[in-house]
Amino acid sequence: MDRRIELSTHLEAVKSELPPTVTLIVVTKTFPSSDAEILYALGQRHFGENRDSEGAEKSEQLPDDAIWHFQGGIQSNKLKSIVRWSDYIHSLDDLSHAKKISQYAQELDKRQRCFIQVNLDEGQESSGQRSGVKPLQLMEFASAIVGLSGLEIVGVMGVGPLHGDPNQAFANLKKSSLSLQQEIPSAKYISAGMSGDYKIAIEHGATHIRLGSSILGSRSPAP
Ligand SMILES: *Cc1c(COP(=O)(O)O)cnc(C)c1O
């Protein structure tokens, strides 16, 4: 099938069911810039990437009003570049990264908007440690970074559990969001939900969903 028709069909199917308050980020990672360009022509503006090099390249190819989200694991030696091309960083969970973001953002005279990533794998220590601040440490982390110039905390981000019921995880993320708002009232966003679980995330208050495969098709396995 023609790629434009394919992407348009998938995009419309998802969008027709989304509440108007939810921001759809299409995760174009591993797919070519040409796909992002087709999506842009179809009216899509928010794009997500997991790697600095891909994000830098695609953001260069697309018109300036495209909005770029970085949601991958942060490597500090890539942060300067990420701050240059991304409008939002979703995966902040480390104080030294926050300080670097603050420094680079000030150098570029921008405000870098960031979500704090919260680890939703509570009680599953053995099953592989994934990224994110532990919910119990969220407030301490938030108060450590809230004063950094050039950095704006817009909310929390979470990745649902690999196996099992995402309901509890997203309910916990909502609680984290409410406590964060006691410290930072403007940090209202909740970035949660991928292709497999976004409807559940929306039930639990997600304001931003990050969809890759349901729009673009399956990715080849990571190298
Ligand atoms: C890859 C990725 C997505 C999109 O995943 P799909 O299952 O393809 O929708 C969303 N969020 C993060 C953090 C990702 O790494």
Tab-separated table of C-alpha atoms and ligand atoms in Angstrom:
chain	number	residue	atom	x	y	z
A	1	MET	CA	0.000	0.000	0.000
A	2	ASP	CA	1.060	3.553	-0.627
A	3	ARG	CA	2.875	4.784	2.494
A	4	ARG	CA	0.934	8.029	2.625
A	5	ILE	CA	-2.396	6.217	2.587
A	6	GLU	CA	-1.169	3.749	5.186
A	7	LEU	CA	0.033	6.434	7.598
A	8	SER	CA	-3.024	8.566	7.024
A	9	THR	CA	-5.341	5.630	7.744
A	10	HIS	CA	-3.549	4.754	10.978
A	11	LEU	CA	-3.319	8.358	12.129
A	12	GLU	CA	-6.985	9.052	11.511
A	13	ALA	CA	-8.060	5.828	13.234
A	14	VAL	CA	-6.179	6.819	16.393
A	15	LYS	CA	-7.120	10.491	16.314
A	16	SER	CA	-10.811	9.844	15.830
A	17	GLU	CA	-10.928	8.225	19.271
A	18	LEU	CA	-8.741	10.653	21.189
A	19	PRO	CA	-10.197	13.198	23.580
A	20	PRO	CA	-9.304	16.642	22.174
A	21	THR	CA	-7.292	17.466	25.307
A	22	VAL	CA	-4.790	14.664	24.721
A	23	THR	CA	-1.610	15.464	22.754
A	24	LEU	CA	-0.545	12.729	20.365
A	25	ILE	CA	3.210	12.348	19.952
A	26	VAL	CA	4.094	10.101	17.026
A	27	VAL	CA	7.291	8.216	17.839
A	28	THR	CA	9.202	8.089	14.554
A	29	LYS	CA	12.308	6.359	15.956
A	30	THR	CA	13.953	3.930	13.504
A	31	PHE	CA	11.681	5.174	10.691
A	32	PRO	CA	13.015	7.468	7.956
A	33	SER	CA	12.582	11.229	7.806
A	34	SER	CA	10.344	10.686	4.788
A	35	ASP	CA	7.741	9.126	7.114
A	36	ALA	CA	7.942	12.099	9.457
A	37	GLU	CA	7.519	14.384	6.448
A	38	ILE	CA	4.404	12.512	5.326
A	39	LEU	CA	2.975	12.765	8.846
A	40	TYR	CA	3.778	16.465	8.918
A	41	ALA	CA	1.942	16.956	5.640
A	42	LEU	CA	-1.021	15.149	7.204
A	43	GLY	CA	-1.067	17.755	9.964
A	44	GLN	CA	0.894	15.934	12.659
A	45	ARG	CA	3.162	18.282	14.637
A	46	HIS	CA	4.442	16.378	17.680
A	47	PHE	CA	7.212	13.854	17.048
A	48	GLY	CA	9.136	11.629	19.452
A	49	GLU	CA	12.657	10.220	19.207
A	50	ASN	CA	14.814	8.031	21.457
A	51	ARG	CA	18.242	8.807	20.009
A	52	ASP	CA	20.026	12.086	19.704
A	53	SER	CA	21.397	11.445	16.218
A	54	GLU	CA	18.015	10.551	14.734
A	55	GLY	CA	16.239	13.428	16.418
A	56	ALA	CA	18.883	15.928	15.325
A	57	GLU	CA	18.604	14.742	11.735
A	58	LYS	CA	14.818	14.592	11.447
A	59	SER	CA	14.251	17.886	13.246
A	60	GLU	CA	16.594	19.425	10.680
A	61	GLN	CA	14.554	17.990	7.777
A	62	LEU	CA	11.132	19.105	8.973
A	63	PRO	CA	9.707	22.644	9.069
A	64	ASP	CA	10.367	24.716	12.179
A	65	ASP	CA	6.915	24.396	13.679
A	66	ALA	CA	7.296	20.647	14.215
A	67	ILE	CA	7.610	19.939	17.951
A	68	TRP	CA	10.262	17.438	19.042
A	69	HIS	CA	10.147	15.197	22.078
A	70	PHE	CA	13.113	13.221	23.362
A	71	GLN	CA	12.098	10.213	25.424
A	72	GLY	CA	15.109	7.892	25.283
A	73	GLY	CA	17.673	7.075	27.917
A	74	ILE	CA	19.885	10.120	28.461
A	75	GLN	CA	23.638	9.932	27.834
A	76	SER	CA	25.285	13.052	29.250
A	77	ASN	CA	27.630	13.471	26.293
A	78	LYS	CA	24.570	13.785	24.034
A	79	LEU	CA	22.704	16.270	26.181
A	80	LYS	CA	24.070	19.412	24.592
A	81	SER	CA	22.782	18.305	21.218
A	82	ILE	CA	19.472	17.093	22.624
A	83	VAL	CA	18.875	20.489	24.237
A	84	ARG	CA	19.540	22.066	20.851
A	85	TRP	CA	16.872	20.194	18.890
A	86	SER	CA	14.281	19.004	21.395
A	87	ASP	CA	11.334	21.004	22.661
A	88	TYR	CA	10.606	18.523	25.440
A	89	ILE	CA	12.721	15.954	27.263
A	90	HIS	CA	10.562	13.212	28.805
A	91	SER	CA	13.224	11.088	30.455
A	92	LEU	CA	14.796	13.297	33.116
A	93	ASP	CA	15.620	11.269	36.232
A	94	ASP	CA	19.117	12.376	37.253
A	95	LEU	CA	20.328	15.492	39.046
A	96	SER	CA	23.595	15.789	37.123
A	97	HIS	CA	21.628	15.645	33.855
A	98	ALA	CA	19.281	18.351	35.121
A	99	LYS	CA	22.226	20.610	35.912
A	100	LYS	CA	23.713	20.075	32.459
A	101	ILE	CA	20.367	20.755	30.787
A	102	SER	CA	20.115	23.965	32.776
A	103	GLN	CA	23.586	25.033	31.705
A	104	TYR	CA	23.077	24.223	27.994
A	105	ALA	CA	19.631	25.802	27.931
A	106	GLN	CA	21.024	29.028	29.357
A	107	GLU	CA	23.814	29.004	26.788
A	108	LEU	CA	21.196	28.727	24.053
A	109	ASP	CA	18.944	31.244	25.764
A	110	LYS	CA	16.027	28.809	25.831
A	111	ARG	CA	13.847	27.220	28.438
A	112	GLN	CA	14.103	23.454	28.177
A	113	ARG	CA	10.814	21.836	29.072
A	114	CYS	CA	11.187	18.519	30.877
A	115	PHE	CA	9.040	15.753	32.239
A	116	ILE	CA	10.402	13.890	35.232
A	117	GLN	CA	10.399	10.185	34.450
A	118	VAL	CA	8.908	8.144	37.271
A	119	ASN	CA	9.716	4.453	37.619
A	120	LEU	CA	6.450	2.512	37.559
A	121	ASP	CA	7.975	-0.906	38.279
A	122	GLU	CA	7.359	-0.686	42.015
A	123	GLY	CA	7.718	-3.980	43.782
A	124	GLN	CA	9.379	-5.658	40.804
A	125	GLU	CA	13.018	-4.973	41.694
A	126	SER	CA	14.147	-8.361	40.455
A	127	SER	CA	12.634	-8.089	37.004
A	128	GLY	CA	15.181	-5.671	35.602
A	129	GLN	CA	15.677	-2.091	36.744
A	130	ARG	CA	14.245	0.401	34.342
A	131	SER	CA	14.711	4.154	34.267
A	132	GLY	CA	12.936	6.739	36.331
A	133	VAL	CA	12.897	8.282	39.758
A	134	LYS	CA	11.244	6.089	42.395
A	135	PRO	CA	7.868	7.552	43.404
A	136	LEU	CA	9.075	7.959	46.998
A	137	GLN	CA	12.020	10.038	45.791
A	138	LEU	CA	10.071	12.208	43.385
A	139	MET	CA	9.546	15.139	45.752
A	140	GLU	CA	13.169	15.256	46.808
A	141	PHE	CA	14.260	15.172	43.166
A	142	ALA	CA	11.748	17.850	42.184
A	143	SER	CA	12.854	20.212	44.937
A	144	ALA	CA	16.498	19.701	43.953
A	145	ILE	CA	15.882	20.774	40.349
A	146	VAL	CA	13.021	23.257	40.649
A	147	GLY	CA	15.330	26.257	41.052
A	148	LEU	CA	17.567	25.517	38.062
A	149	SER	CA	17.450	28.325	35.516
A	150	GLY	CA	16.522	27.496	31.968
A	151	LEU	CA	14.774	24.305	32.978
A	152	GLU	CA	11.001	24.075	33.196
A	153	ILE	CA	9.356	21.032	34.736
A	154	VAL	CA	6.083	20.368	32.946
A	155	GLY	CA	4.988	17.098	34.540
A	156	VAL	CA	5.707	13.397	34.919
A	157	MET	CA	6.389	10.633	32.421
A	158	GLY	CA	6.017	6.896	32.874
A	159	VAL	CA	6.412	3.699	30.886
A	160	GLY	CA	3.822	1.034	31.648
A	161	PRO	CA	4.901	-2.386	32.888
A	162	LEU	CA	6.162	-4.820	30.237
A	163	HIS	CA	3.898	-7.563	31.532
A	164	GLY	CA	0.729	-7.425	33.517
A	165	ASP	CA	-1.923	-4.830	34.179
A	166	PRO	CA	-0.991	-1.219	33.461
A	167	ASN	CA	-3.963	0.108	35.467
A	168	GLN	CA	-2.120	0.141	38.783
A	169	ALA	CA	1.001	1.628	37.255
A	170	PHE	CA	-0.859	4.506	35.606
A	171	ALA	CA	-2.939	5.093	38.748
A	172	ASN	CA	0.340	5.428	40.654
A	173	LEU	CA	1.673	7.839	38.048
A	174	LYS	CA	-1.417	9.983	38.509
A	175	LYS	CA	-0.712	10.092	42.253
A	176	SER	CA	2.878	11.126	41.546
A	177	SER	CA	1.551	13.855	39.282
A	178	LEU	CA	-0.703	15.210	42.032
A	179	SER	CA	2.105	15.311	44.566
A	180	LEU	CA	4.430	16.995	42.076
A	181	GLN	CA	1.796	19.677	41.526
A	182	GLN	CA	1.902	20.503	45.237
A	183	GLU	CA	5.528	21.500	44.748
A	184	ILE	CA	5.174	22.874	41.204
A	185	PRO	CA	1.543	23.811	40.464
A	186	SER	CA	2.172	24.309	36.739
A	187	ALA	CA	3.624	20.798	36.257
A	188	LYS	CA	0.313	19.305	35.185
A	189	TYR	CA	1.253	17.134	32.239
A	190	ILE	CA	1.264	13.352	32.330
A	191	SER	CA	3.151	11.604	29.519
A	192	ALA	CA	1.985	7.999	29.584
A	193	GLY	CA	0.783	5.345	27.211
A	194	MET	CA	2.312	3.657	24.192
A	195	SER	CA	0.625	1.734	21.365
A	196	GLY	CA	-0.318	-1.186	23.614
A	197	ASP	CA	-1.690	0.697	26.598
A	198	TYR	CA	-2.554	4.278	25.695
A	199	LYS	CA	-6.302	3.906	26.168
A	200	ILE	CA	-5.735	2.829	29.758
A	201	ALA	CA	-3.254	5.658	30.280
A	202	ILE	CA	-5.856	8.163	29.086
A	203	GLU	CA	-8.360	6.754	31.606
A	204	HIS	CA	-5.779	7.603	34.254
A	205	GLY	CA	-5.278	11.157	33.122
A	206	ALA	CA	-2.547	11.017	30.473
A	207	THR	CA	-2.232	14.375	28.706
A	208	HIS	CA	0.477	13.192	26.268
A	209	ILE	CA	0.589	9.762	24.632
A	210	ARG	CA	3.589	8.420	22.720
A	211	LEU	CA	2.636	6.145	19.829
A	212	GLY	CA	5.014	4.456	17.430
A	213	SER	CA	3.946	1.112	16.036
A	214	SER	CA	0.200	1.790	15.962
A	215	ILE	CA	0.857	4.592	13.460
A	216	LEU	CA	4.038	3.524	11.642
A	217	GLY	CA	3.885	-0.265	11.874
A	218	SER	CA	6.242	-2.613	13.647
A	219	ARG	CA	9.901	-1.683	14.049
A	220	SER	CA	12.655	-4.087	13.187
A	221	PRO	CA	14.144	-5.468	16.406
A	222	ALA	CA	16.685	-3.178	18.052
A	223	PRO	CA	20.282	-3.930	16.951
B	1	LIG	C1	9.430	3.349	21.514
B	1	LIG	C2	8.762	4.121	22.593
B	1	LIG	C3	7.416	4.506	22.488
B	1	LIG	C4	6.512	4.065	21.347
B	1	LIG	O1	6.293	2.690	21.443
B	1	LIG	P1	5.168	1.914	20.607
B	1	LIG	O2	4.913	0.696	21.403
B	1	LIG	O3	5.742	1.645	19.274
B	1	LIG	O4	3.975	2.790	20.538
B	1	LIG	C5	6.900	5.286	23.502
B	1	LIG	N1	7.625	5.658	24.573
B	1	LIG	C6	8.913	5.294	24.717
B	1	LIG	C7	9.660	5.721	25.919
B	1	LIG	C8	9.511	4.502	23.744
B	1	LIG	O5	10.792	4.119	23.912
